[in-house]
PDB file of C-alpha atoms in Angstrom:
ATOM      1  CA  MET I   1      41.455 102.398  42.250  1.00 36.00           C
ATOM      2  CA  SER I   2      40.107  99.147  41.072  1.00 36.00           C
ATOM      3  CA  VAL I   3      36.350  98.149  41.708  1.00 37.00           C
ATOM      4  CA  GLY I   4      37.623  95.028  43.927  1.00 38.00           C
ATOM      5  CA  VAL I   5      38.908  97.436  46.720  1.00 40.00           C
ATOM      6  CA  PHE I   6      35.316  98.054  47.652  1.00 42.00           C
ATOM      7  CA  LYS I   7      34.213  94.828  47.762  1.00 41.00           C
ATOM      8  CA  GLY I   8      32.857  93.564  51.230  1.00 44.00           C
ATOM      9  CA  GLY I   9      32.624  96.927  52.480  1.00 51.00           C
ATOM     10  CA  SER I  10      30.813 100.133  52.548  1.00 53.00           C
ATOM     11  CA  PRO I  11      31.640 103.598  50.838  1.00 51.00           C
ATOM     12  CA  THR I  12      31.729 105.132  54.337  1.00 53.00           C
ATOM     13  CA  CYS I  13      34.475 102.677  55.644  1.00 55.00           C
ATOM     14  CA  TYR I  14      37.281 104.028  53.004  1.00 51.00           C
ATOM     15  CA  LEU I  15      35.675 107.498  53.213  1.00 55.00           C
ATOM     16  CA  ASN I  16      36.855 107.579  56.650  1.00 55.00           C
ATOM     17  CA  LYS I  17      40.780 105.633  55.402  1.00 55.00           C
ATOM     18  CA  GLY I  18      40.898 109.209  53.158  1.00 61.00           C
ATOM     19  CA  THR I  19      39.572 108.063  49.837  1.00 64.00           C
ATOM     20  CA  PRO I  20      38.245 110.941  47.569  1.00 72.00           C
ATOM     21  CA  VAL I  21      34.555 111.383  47.461  1.00 69.00           C
ATOM     22  CA  ARG I  22      34.437 111.592  43.783  1.00 72.00           C
ATOM     23  CA  GLU I  23      36.492 108.268  43.321  1.00 67.00           C
ATOM     24  CA  ILE I  24      33.998 106.494  45.566  1.00 66.00           C
ATOM     25  CA  ALA I  25      30.805 108.027  43.742  1.00 66.00           C
ATOM     26  CA  ALA I  26      32.196 106.854  40.462  1.00 64.00           C
ATOM     27  CA  VAL I  27      33.174 103.451  41.638  1.00 59.00           C
ATOM     28  CA  MET I  28      30.131 102.677  43.466  1.00 60.00           C
ATOM     29  CA  ARG I  29      27.933 104.803  40.103  1.00 63.00           C
ATOM     30  CA  VAL I  30      26.364 107.292  42.634  1.00 68.00           C
ATOM     31  CA  THR I  31      26.511 111.030  43.178  1.00 75.00           C
ATOM     32  CA  PRO I  32      29.155 112.192  45.991  1.00 75.00           C
ATOM     33  CA  ARG I  33      26.404 113.631  47.513  1.00 79.00           C
ATOM     34  CA  ARG I  34      24.605 110.032  47.830  1.00 75.00           C
ATOM     35  CA  ILE I  35      28.380 108.749  49.435  1.00 73.00           C
ATOM     36  CA  TYR I  36      27.609 111.674  52.052  1.00 77.00           C
ATOM     37  CA  GLN I  37      24.316 110.946  52.745  1.00 79.00           C
ATOM     38  CA  LEU I  38      25.314 107.306  53.435  1.00 76.00           C
ATOM     39  CA  LYS I  39      28.168 108.675  55.868  1.00 76.00           C
ATOM     40  CA  LYS I  40      25.593 110.467  58.078  1.00 80.00           C
ATOM     41  CA  GLN I  41      23.708 107.497  58.217  1.00 78.00           C
ATOM     42  CA  TYR I  42      25.966 105.558  59.549  1.00 74.00           C
ATOM     43  CA  GLU I  43      27.401 108.095  61.828  1.00 79.00           C
ATOM     44  CA  GLU I  44      23.685 108.351  63.204  1.00 81.00           C
ATOM     45  CA  THR I  45      22.923 104.488  63.558  1.00 81.00           C
ATOM     46  CA  GLY I  46      26.186 102.856  63.946  1.00 74.00           C
ATOM     47  CA  LYS I  47      24.583 100.243  61.219  1.00 73.00           C
ATOM     48  CA  ILE I  48      26.436 100.228  57.567  1.00 63.00           C
ATOM     49  CA  PRO I  49      23.929 101.196  55.061  1.00 65.00           C
ATOM     50  CA  GLU I  50      22.964  99.295  52.189  1.00 62.00           C
ATOM     51  CA  LEU I  51      23.675 100.757  48.981  1.00 57.00           C
ATOM     52  CA  LYS I  52      21.040  99.727  46.672  1.00 58.00           C
ATOM     53  CA  GLN I  53      21.231 100.033  43.182  1.00 51.00           C
ATOM     54  CA  ALA I  54      20.002 102.883  41.383  1.00 50.00           C
ATOM     55  CA  GLY I  55      16.507 103.538  39.725  1.00 51.00           C
ATOM     56  CA  ARG I  56      13.116 102.330  39.860  1.00 56.00           C
ATOM     57  CA  LYS I  57      11.837  99.267  41.097  1.00 59.00           C
ATOM     58  CA  PRO I  58      10.417  97.504  37.715  1.00 62.00           C
ATOM     59  CA  LYS I  59       6.612  97.781  38.127  1.00 70.00           C
ATOM     60  CA  LEU I  60       5.004  94.605  38.300  1.00 80.00           C
ATOM     61  CA  ILE I  61       2.385  93.648  35.708  1.00 82.00           C
ATOM     62  CA  ASP I  62      -1.308  93.469  37.150  1.00 86.00           C
ATOM     63  CA  PRO I  63      -2.377  89.703  36.188  1.00 89.00           C
ATOM     64  CA  ASP I  64      -5.789  90.883  35.270  1.00 90.00           C
ATOM     65  CA  ILE I  65      -4.083  93.546  32.600  1.00 89.00           C
ATOM     66  CA  GLU I  66      -1.969  90.840  31.365  1.00 90.00           C
ATOM     67  CA  GLN I  67      -4.500  88.277  30.710  1.00 92.00           C
ATOM     68  CA  ILE I  68      -6.645  91.192  28.612  1.00 93.00           C
ATOM     69  CA  VAL I  69      -3.226  91.596  26.448  1.00 91.00           C
ATOM     70  CA  LEU I  70      -3.320  88.091  25.740  1.00 92.00           C
ATOM     71  CA  GLN I  71      -6.901  87.573  24.861  1.00 92.00           C
ATOM     72  CA  ALA I  72      -6.751  90.918  22.426  1.00 91.00           C
ATOM     73  CA  TYR I  73      -3.392  89.427  20.605  1.00 90.00           C
ATOM     74  CA  HIS I  74      -5.039  86.037  20.127  1.00 91.00           C
ATOM     75  CA  LYS I  75      -7.903  87.667  19.019  1.00 90.00           C
ATOM     76  CA  TYR I  76      -6.275  89.947  16.722  1.00 90.00           C
ATOM     77  CA  LYS I  77      -2.177  88.949  16.181  1.00 88.00           C
ATOM     78  CA  LEU I  78      -1.726  92.562  15.800  1.00 87.00           C
ATOM     79  CA  SER I  79       1.323  95.091  16.979  1.00 84.00           C
ATOM     80  CA  PRO I  80       1.055  96.789  20.878  1.00 87.00           C
ATOM     81  CA  VAL I  81       0.284  99.962  19.011  1.00 87.00           C
ATOM     82  CA  THR I  82      -2.705  98.770  17.301  1.00 88.00           C
ATOM     83  CA  LEU I  83      -3.830  96.725  20.499  1.00 90.00           C
ATOM     84  CA  GLU I  84      -3.833  99.532  22.299  1.00 89.00           C
ATOM     85  CA  LYS I  85      -6.588 101.053  20.313  1.00 90.00           C
ATOM     86  CA  LEU I  86      -8.215  97.750  20.158  1.00 92.00           C
ATOM     87  CA  ILE I  87      -8.236  97.297  23.514  1.00 92.00           C
ATOM     88  CA  GLU I  88      -9.516 100.464  24.415  1.00 91.00           C
ATOM     89  CA  ARG I  89     -12.204 100.203  22.603  1.00 92.00           C
ATOM     90  CA  ASP I  90     -13.721  96.350  23.206  1.00 92.00           C
ATOM     91  CA  TYR I  91     -12.743  96.264  27.212  1.00 92.00           C
ATOM     92  CA  GLY I  92     -13.319  99.851  27.501  1.00 91.00           C
ATOM     93  CA  ILE I  93      -9.826 100.515  29.456  1.00 90.00           C
ATOM     94  CA  HIS I  94      -6.588 102.095  28.282  1.00 90.00           C
ATOM     95  CA  ILE I  95      -3.197  99.739  28.670  1.00 89.00           C
ATOM     96  CA  PRO I  96      -0.330 101.978  26.605  1.00 87.00           C
ATOM     97  CA  HIS I  97       1.466  99.769  24.059  1.00 87.00           C
ATOM     98  CA  ASN I  98       4.864  99.701  25.655  1.00 85.00           C
ATOM     99  CA  THR I  99       3.221  97.942  29.014  1.00 88.00           C
ATOM    100  CA  ILE I 100       1.346  95.558  25.842  1.00 88.00           C
ATOM    101  CA  TYR I 101       5.201  95.268  24.255  1.00 88.00           C
ATOM    102  CA  LYS I 102       6.386  93.956  27.862  1.00 87.00           C
ATOM    103  CA  ILE I 103       3.457  91.431  28.064  1.00 89.00           C
ATOM    104  CA  MET I 104       3.825  90.064  24.206  1.00 87.00           C
ATOM    105  CA  LEU I 105       7.452  90.271  24.755  1.00 86.00           C
ATOM    106  CA  LYS I 106       7.327  88.267  28.376  1.00 84.00           C
ATOM    107  CA  ASN I 107       4.898  85.901  26.279  1.00 87.00           C
ATOM    108  CA  ASN I 108       7.388  85.187  23.443  1.00 84.00           C
ATOM    109  CA  LEU I 109       4.826  87.000  21.277  1.00 85.00           C
ATOM    110  CA  VAL I 110       7.333  89.593  19.876  1.00 76.00           C
ATOM    111  CA  GLU I 111      11.294  89.433  19.265  1.00 71.00           C
ATOM    112  CA  GLU I 112      12.865  92.275  21.429  1.00 64.00           C
ATOM    113  CA  ASN I 113      14.144  94.993  18.748  1.00 60.00           C
ATOM    114  CA  MET I 114      17.730  96.120  19.774  1.00 54.00           C
ATOM    115  CA  ASN I 115      18.149  98.047  17.378  1.00 52.00           C
ATOM    116  CA  LYS I 116      15.403 100.357  16.308  1.00 46.00           C
ATOM    117  CA  LYS I 117      16.242 102.189  12.946  1.00 45.00           C
ATOM    118  CA  LYS I 118      15.674 106.292  12.826  1.00 48.00           C
ATOM    119  CA  GLN I 119      12.682 106.441  10.616  1.00 48.00           C
ATOM    120  CA  ARG I 120      13.219 107.710   7.497  1.00 47.00           C
ATOM    121  CA  ARG I 121      11.275 110.811   5.865  1.00 46.00           C
ATOM    122  CA  TRP I 122       9.209 109.577   2.819  1.00 40.00           C
ATOM    123  CA  VAL I 123       6.006 110.461   1.505  1.00 42.00           C
ATOM    124  CA  ARG I 124       3.212 108.412   0.640  1.00 51.00           C
ATOM    125  CA  PHE I 125       1.548 108.336  -2.412  1.00 64.00           C
ATOM    126  CA  GLU I 126      -1.809 106.931  -3.256  1.00 69.00           C
ATOM    127  CA  ARG I 127      -4.858 107.373  -4.976  1.00 74.00           C
ATOM    128  CA  LYS I 128      -7.840 109.483  -3.892  1.00 82.00           C
ATOM    129  CA  HIS I 129     -10.700 107.057  -4.734  1.00 88.00           C
ATOM    130  CA  SER I 130     -11.309 103.263  -4.614  1.00 90.00           C
ATOM    131  CA  MET I 131     -10.871 101.560  -7.735  1.00 92.00           C
ATOM    132  CA  SER I 132      -9.245 103.713  -9.844  1.00 93.00           C
ATOM    133  CA  LEU I 133      -6.145 101.756  -9.528  1.00 94.00           C
ATOM    134  CA  TRP I 134      -4.941  98.394  -8.428  1.00 95.00           C
ATOM    135  CA  GLN I 135      -1.758  97.056  -7.573  1.00 93.00           C
ATOM    136  CA  GLY I 136      -0.588  93.413  -8.633  1.00 93.00           C
ATOM    137  CA  ASP I 137       2.429  90.913  -8.555  1.00 93.00           C
ATOM    138  CA  TRP I 138       3.444  87.124  -7.729  1.00 94.00           C
ATOM    139  CA  LYS I 139       5.090  85.760  -5.013  1.00 94.00           C
ATOM    140  CA  LYS I 140       6.835  82.683  -4.032  1.00 93.00           C
ATOM    141  CA  LEU I 141       4.890  80.832  -1.274  1.00 92.00           C
ATOM    142  CA  GLY I 142       6.403  77.348  -0.278  1.00 91.00           C
ATOM    143  CA  ASN I 143       6.054  75.794  -3.689  1.00 94.00           C
ATOM    144  CA  LYS I 144       3.546  77.620  -4.898  1.00 94.00           C
ATOM    145  CA  TRP I 145       3.105  81.154  -6.322  1.00 96.00           C
ATOM    146  CA  ILE I 146       0.622  83.573  -5.165  1.00 96.00           C
ATOM    147  CA  ILE I 147      -1.053  86.335  -6.883  1.00 96.00           C
ATOM    148  CA  ALA I 148      -2.439  89.531  -5.457  1.00 96.00           C
ATOM    149  CA  PHE I 149      -4.202  92.621  -6.909  1.00 96.00           C
ATOM    150  CA  MET I 150      -4.741  95.337  -4.102  1.00 94.00           C
ATOM    151  CA  ASP I 151      -7.146  98.434  -4.419  1.00 94.00           C
ATOM    152  CA  ASP I 152      -4.289 101.418  -3.600  1.00 92.00           C
ATOM    153  CA  ALA I 153      -6.609 103.906  -2.177  1.00 90.00           C
ATOM    154  CA  SER I 154      -7.842 101.396   0.366  1.00 88.00           C
ATOM    155  CA  ARG I 155      -5.166  98.567   0.610  1.00 90.00           C
ATOM    156  CA  PHE I 156      -8.074  96.128   0.245  1.00 94.00           C
ATOM    157  CA  ILE I 157      -7.300  92.969  -1.695  1.00 95.00           C
ATOM    158  CA  THR I 158      -9.550  92.580  -4.612  1.00 95.00           C
ATOM    159  CA  CYS I 159      -8.764  89.082  -5.777  1.00 96.00           C
ATOM    160  CA  TYR I 160      -5.943  86.388  -4.906  1.00 96.00           C
ATOM    161  CA  GLY I 161      -5.112  83.104  -6.275  1.00 96.00           C
ATOM    162  CA  ILE I 162      -2.266  80.059  -5.669  1.00 96.00           C
ATOM    163  CA  PHE I 163      -1.050  78.599  -8.272  1.00 96.00           C
ATOM    164  CA  ASP I 164       1.746  76.195  -9.530  1.00 95.00           C
ATOM    165  CA  SER I 165       3.532  78.480 -11.882  1.00 94.00           C
ATOM    166  CA  ALA I 166       3.487  82.150 -12.031  1.00 93.00           C
ATOM    167  CA  THR I 167       1.790  83.060 -15.920  1.00 93.00           C
ATOM    168  CA  ALA I 168      -0.212  85.323 -17.779  1.00 92.00           C
ATOM    169  CA  GLU I 169      -2.890  82.754 -17.904  1.00 94.00           C
ATOM    170  CA  ASN I 170      -3.167  82.741 -14.295  1.00 95.00           C
ATOM    171  CA  THR I 171      -2.989  86.321 -13.892  1.00 95.00           C
ATOM    172  CA  ILE I 172      -5.936  86.704 -16.100  1.00 96.00           C
ATOM    173  CA  LYS I 173      -8.019  83.864 -14.110  1.00 96.00           C
ATOM    174  CA  VAL I 174      -7.377  85.899 -10.843  1.00 96.00           C
ATOM    175  CA  LEU I 175      -8.248  88.904 -12.634  1.00 96.00           C
ATOM    176  CA  LYS I 176     -11.349  88.026 -13.988  1.00 96.00           C
ATOM    177  CA  LYS I 177     -12.718  86.620 -10.456  1.00 95.00           C
ATOM    178  CA  GLY I 178     -11.843  90.255  -9.301  1.00 94.00           C
ATOM    179  CA  PHE I 179     -13.504  92.210 -12.127  1.00 94.00           C
ATOM    180  CA  ALA I 180     -16.892  89.796 -11.676  1.00 91.00           C
ATOM    181  CA  GLU I 181     -16.997  90.593  -7.832  1.00 90.00           C
ATOM    182  CA  PHE I 182     -15.903  94.408  -7.560  1.00 89.00           C
ATOM    183  CA  GLY I 183     -15.923  95.747 -11.220  1.00 91.00           C
ATOM    184  CA  ILE I 184     -13.207  96.769 -13.151  1.00 93.00           C
ATOM    185  CA  PRO I 185     -10.734  99.307 -12.062  1.00 94.00           C
ATOM    186  CA  ASP I 186      -9.422 102.327 -14.091  1.00 93.00           C
ATOM    187  CA  GLU I 187      -6.195 101.477 -14.019  1.00 94.00           C
ATOM    188  CA  ILE I 188      -3.453  98.026 -13.026  1.00 94.00           C
ATOM    189  CA  LEU I 189       0.019  98.614 -11.929  1.00 93.00           C
ATOM    190  CA  THR I 190       2.901  95.821 -11.771  1.00 91.00           C
ATOM    191  CA  ASP I 191       6.562  95.463 -12.564  1.00 86.00           C
ATOM    192  CA  HIS I 192       7.855  93.641 -15.388  1.00 85.00           C
ATOM    193  CA  GLY I 193       7.675  90.470 -15.031  1.00 86.00           C
ATOM    194  CA  THR I 194       6.991  88.422 -17.863  1.00 87.00           C
ATOM    195  CA  GLN I 195       3.806  87.583 -16.963  1.00 87.00           C
ATOM    196  CA  PHE I 196       3.039  91.026 -17.305  1.00 88.00           C
ATOM    197  CA  VAL I 197       4.673  92.154 -20.451  1.00 85.00           C
ATOM    198  CA  ALA I 198       6.704  90.466 -23.093  1.00 75.00           C
ATOM    199  CA  ALA I 199      10.278  90.065 -22.618  1.00 68.00           C
ATOM    200  CA  LYS I 200      11.224  91.863 -25.991  1.00 63.00           C
ATOM    201  CA  SER I 201      10.130  95.030 -27.124  1.00 54.00           C
ATOM    202  CA  ARG I 202       7.836  95.647 -24.424  1.00 51.00           C
ATOM    203  CA  GLU I 203       5.524  98.552 -25.779  1.00 54.00           C
ATOM    204  CA  LYS I 204       5.145  97.092 -29.245  1.00 54.00           C
ATOM    205  CA  ALA I 205       4.865  93.373 -28.601  1.00 54.00           C
ATOM    206  CA  LYS I 206       1.912  91.477 -28.310  1.00 66.00           C
ATOM    207  CA  HIS I 207       1.053  89.930 -24.593  1.00 80.00           C
ATOM    208  CA  ARG I 208      -2.019  88.290 -23.451  1.00 90.00           C
ATOM    209  CA  PHE I 209      -1.932  89.981 -20.205  1.00 91.00           C
ATOM    210  CA  LYS I 210      -1.464  93.239 -22.320  1.00 89.00           C
ATOM    211  CA  ASP I 211      -4.284  92.350 -24.483  1.00 92.00           C
ATOM    212  CA  PHE I 212      -6.987  91.390 -21.894  1.00 94.00           C
ATOM    213  CA  LEU I 213      -6.491  94.794 -20.258  1.00 93.00           C
ATOM    214  CA  ALA I 214      -7.120  96.584 -23.458  1.00 93.00           C
ATOM    215  CA  GLU I 215     -10.080  94.603 -23.748  1.00 95.00           C
ATOM    216  CA  ASN I 216     -11.512  95.850 -20.898  1.00 95.00           C
ATOM    217  CA  GLY I 217     -10.402  99.102 -21.037  1.00 94.00           C
ATOM    218  CA  VAL I 218      -7.976  98.994 -18.212  1.00 94.00           C
ATOM    219  CA  LYS I 219      -4.922 100.911 -18.558  1.00 94.00           C
ATOM    220  CA  HIS I 220      -1.781  99.319 -17.452  1.00 92.00           C
ATOM    221  CA  ILE I 221       0.970 101.002 -15.654  1.00 90.00           C
ATOM    222  CA  LEU I 222       4.179  99.771 -15.304  1.00 88.00           C
ATOM    223  CA  ALA I 223       6.236 100.409 -12.013  1.00 80.00           C
ATOM    224  CA  ARG I 224       9.797 102.163 -12.476  1.00 69.00           C
ATOM    225  CA  VAL I 225      12.656  99.340 -13.068  1.00 64.00           C
ATOM    226  CA  SER I 226      14.775  98.604 -10.157  1.00 51.00           C
ATOM    227  CA  HIS I 227      12.191 100.792  -7.884  1.00 48.00           C
ATOM    228  CA  PRO I 228      10.214  98.590  -6.000  1.00 48.00           C
ATOM    229  CA  GLN I 229       9.020 101.253  -3.682  1.00 48.00           C
ATOM    230  CA  THR I 230       6.606 102.244  -6.740  1.00 57.00           C
ATOM    231  CA  ASN I 231       4.734  98.925  -6.017  1.00 66.00           C
ATOM    232  CA  GLY I 232       5.371  99.082  -2.465  1.00 77.00           C
ATOM    233  CA  LYS I 233       1.686  98.261  -0.935  1.00 86.00           C
ATOM    234  CA  ILE I 234       1.452  94.997  -2.518  1.00 89.00           C
ATOM    235  CA  GLU I 235       4.922  94.141  -1.573  1.00 89.00           C
ATOM    236  CA  ARG I 236       4.556  95.180   2.336  1.00 89.00           C
ATOM    237  CA  PHE I 237       1.115  92.947   2.193  1.00 92.00           C
ATOM    238  CA  PHE I 238       3.382  89.862   1.071  1.00 93.00           C
ATOM    239  CA  GLY I 239       6.028  90.892   3.609  1.00 91.00           C
ATOM    240  CA  LEU I 240       2.895  90.708   6.481  1.00 91.00           C
ATOM    241  CA  MET I 241       1.899  87.433   5.086  1.00 93.00           C
ATOM    242  CA  GLU I 242       5.063  85.850   5.338  1.00 92.00           C
ATOM    243  CA  GLN I 243       5.322  87.282   8.807  1.00 90.00           C
ATOM    244  CA  LYS I 244       1.994  86.343   9.815  1.00 90.00           C
ATOM    245  CA  LEU I 245       0.427  83.297   7.481  1.00 93.00           C
ATOM    246  CA  SER I 246       2.103  80.804  10.546  1.00 91.00           C
ATOM    247  CA  LEU I 247      -0.788  82.030  12.420  1.00 92.00           C
ATOM    248  CA  PHE I 248      -3.742  81.414  10.378  1.00 93.00           C
ATOM    249  CA  ASP I 249      -4.956  77.674   9.223  1.00 94.00           C
ATOM    250  CA  SER I 250      -5.207  79.059   5.363  1.00 95.00           C
ATOM    251  CA  VAL I 251      -4.200  81.650   2.917  1.00 96.00           C
ATOM    252  CA  ASP I 252      -7.631  82.463   2.837  1.00 96.00           C
ATOM    253  CA  GLU I 253      -8.255  83.034   6.497  1.00 96.00           C
ATOM    254  CA  PHE I 254      -5.157  85.346   6.806  1.00 95.00           C
ATOM    255  CA  VAL I 255      -6.604  87.396   3.828  1.00 95.00           C
ATOM    256  CA  TYR I 256      -9.909  87.518   5.674  1.00 95.00           C
ATOM    257  CA  TRP I 257      -8.305  88.855   8.573  1.00 94.00           C
ATOM    258  CA  TYR I 258      -6.017  91.658   7.239  1.00 91.00           C
ATOM    259  CA  ASN I 259      -9.053  92.781   5.073  1.00 93.00           C
ATOM    260  CA  PHE I 260     -12.126  92.275   7.764  1.00 92.00           C
ATOM    261  CA  VAL I 261     -10.128  92.554  10.492  1.00 89.00           C
ATOM    262  CA  LYS I 262      -6.599  94.103  10.882  1.00 86.00           C
ATOM    263  CA  PRO I 263      -7.211  98.094  11.359  1.00 86.00           C
ATOM    264  CA  HIS I 264      -4.547  99.490   8.608  1.00 73.00           C
ATOM    265  CA  MET I 265      -2.502 102.198  10.174  1.00 71.00           C
ATOM    266  CA  SER I 266      -2.322 104.108   6.968  1.00 68.00           C
ATOM    267  CA  LEU I 267      -6.011 104.382   6.917  1.00 69.00           C
ATOM    268  CA  ASN I 268      -8.184 105.826   9.532  1.00 69.00           C
ATOM    269  CA  PHE I 269      -6.410 104.417  12.389  1.00 65.00           C
ATOM    270  CA  ASP I 270      -8.211 106.634  14.905  1.00 72.00           C
ATOM    271  CA  GLU I 271     -11.497 104.955  13.635  1.00 75.00           C
ATOM    272  CA  LEU I 272      -9.499 101.577  13.489  1.00 82.00           C
ATOM    273  CA  GLU I 273     -10.648 101.415   9.644  1.00 86.00           C
ATOM    274  CA  THR I 274      -9.777  98.317   7.495  1.00 89.00           C
ATOM    275  CA  PRO I 275      -9.251  97.723   4.095  1.00 89.00           C
ATOM    276  CA  TYR I 276     -12.749  96.746   3.480  1.00 88.00           C
ATOM    277  CA  GLN I 277     -14.126 100.155   5.363  1.00 87.00           C
ATOM    278  CA  ALA I 278     -11.799 102.379   3.569  1.00 86.00           C
ATOM    279  CA  PHE I 279     -12.666 100.712   0.349  1.00 88.00           C
ATOM    280  CA  LEU I 280     -16.302 101.356   0.376  1.00 84.00           C
ATOM    281  CA  ARG I 281     -15.564 105.210   2.198  1.00 84.00           C
ATOM    282  CA  LYS I 282     -13.573 106.064  -0.555  1.00 84.00           C
ATOM    283  CA  LEU I 283     -15.550 104.848  -3.441  1.00 84.00           C
ATOM    284  CA  PRO I 284     -16.414 107.798  -5.978  1.00 83.00           C
ATOM    285  CA  ALA I 285     -20.100 108.347  -6.591  1.00 75.00           C
ATOM    286  CA  GLU I 286     -20.369 106.393 -10.123  1.00 71.00           C
ATOM    287  CA  ARG I 287     -19.101 103.588  -8.284  1.00 72.00           C
ATOM    288  CA  VAL I 288     -21.503 103.754  -5.151  1.00 68.00           C
ATOM    289  CA  PHE I 289     -24.204 102.715  -6.976  1.00 60.00           C
ATOM    290  CA  GLU I 290     -22.466  99.414  -8.040  1.00 61.00           C
ATOM    291  CA  TYR I 291     -21.899  98.406  -4.588  1.00 60.00           C
ATOM    292  CA  GLY I 292     -25.257  99.179  -3.408  1.00 58.00           C
ATOM    293  CA  ARG I 293     -25.944  95.631  -1.353  1.00 54.00           C
ATOM    294  CA  TRP I 294     -22.920  95.951   0.457  1.00 53.00           C
ATOM    295  CA  LEU I 295     -23.666  99.464   1.590  1.00 52.00           C
ATOM    296  CA  PHE I 296     -27.352  97.772   2.837  1.00 54.00           C
ATOM    297  CA  GLU I 297     -25.641  94.738   4.086  1.00 56.00           C
ATOM    298  CA  GLU I 298     -23.148  97.121   6.472  1.00 51.00           C
TER     299      GLU I 298
END
């Protein structure tokens, strides 16, 4: 029997005509028990009962809650999970991240994920202490190029620069700035780009970047070929930059937000720790004295 047979009538009408209960229930998308309840209600009141759509009515969102979420989003520009903790800290109320997501979706601040992918099992490798390893890479940015170096242990961006071309000379220029500001790391990890290694005979050939690291006592580590996960932390930073940069007036403003405002989920997320805070926390004892001025400023 087709669905159209039931249009314009109630389940009880067709039950009286001898249509099997299970067939009525299947078409109306309710249980057979519900059909008998409707029949009983009709017999007691003489009124044709209204068959309402199953399920709970969607809960209306409090306008005050919505306003808080929007204020928090425009301040931090972060995901619902992170905003849940920030709102609890800043406003003293708990708003579930699912509610935050619905509010963001309603206000076109996030795209609906129709096909959530299963989370892959993976092991995160990171250095224990700040300044033990920096990851570096180049990324195309419009008609420019950006080079950035990230402290592996803390995700802190130590130095970066924007140039017309990606060259070894510009890489060194940025690193000199980073060394002057934060000191010299023990090791630096890069891919096999020609800004970092010679195009041929890479182990033996001279290269300005290779010489610069040797002059400063820095060990150069090369990422595995065709294995971008090795340099994955800096790649994820660039991915976030592509996603969020339009929300900021400049790259400088974005990097400041990333380093000093945005809690990082791979750090001490329960304490809403930022990369800058993690950088200080993870400094080894011998490095702490180099940053004494920062610790007093905190």
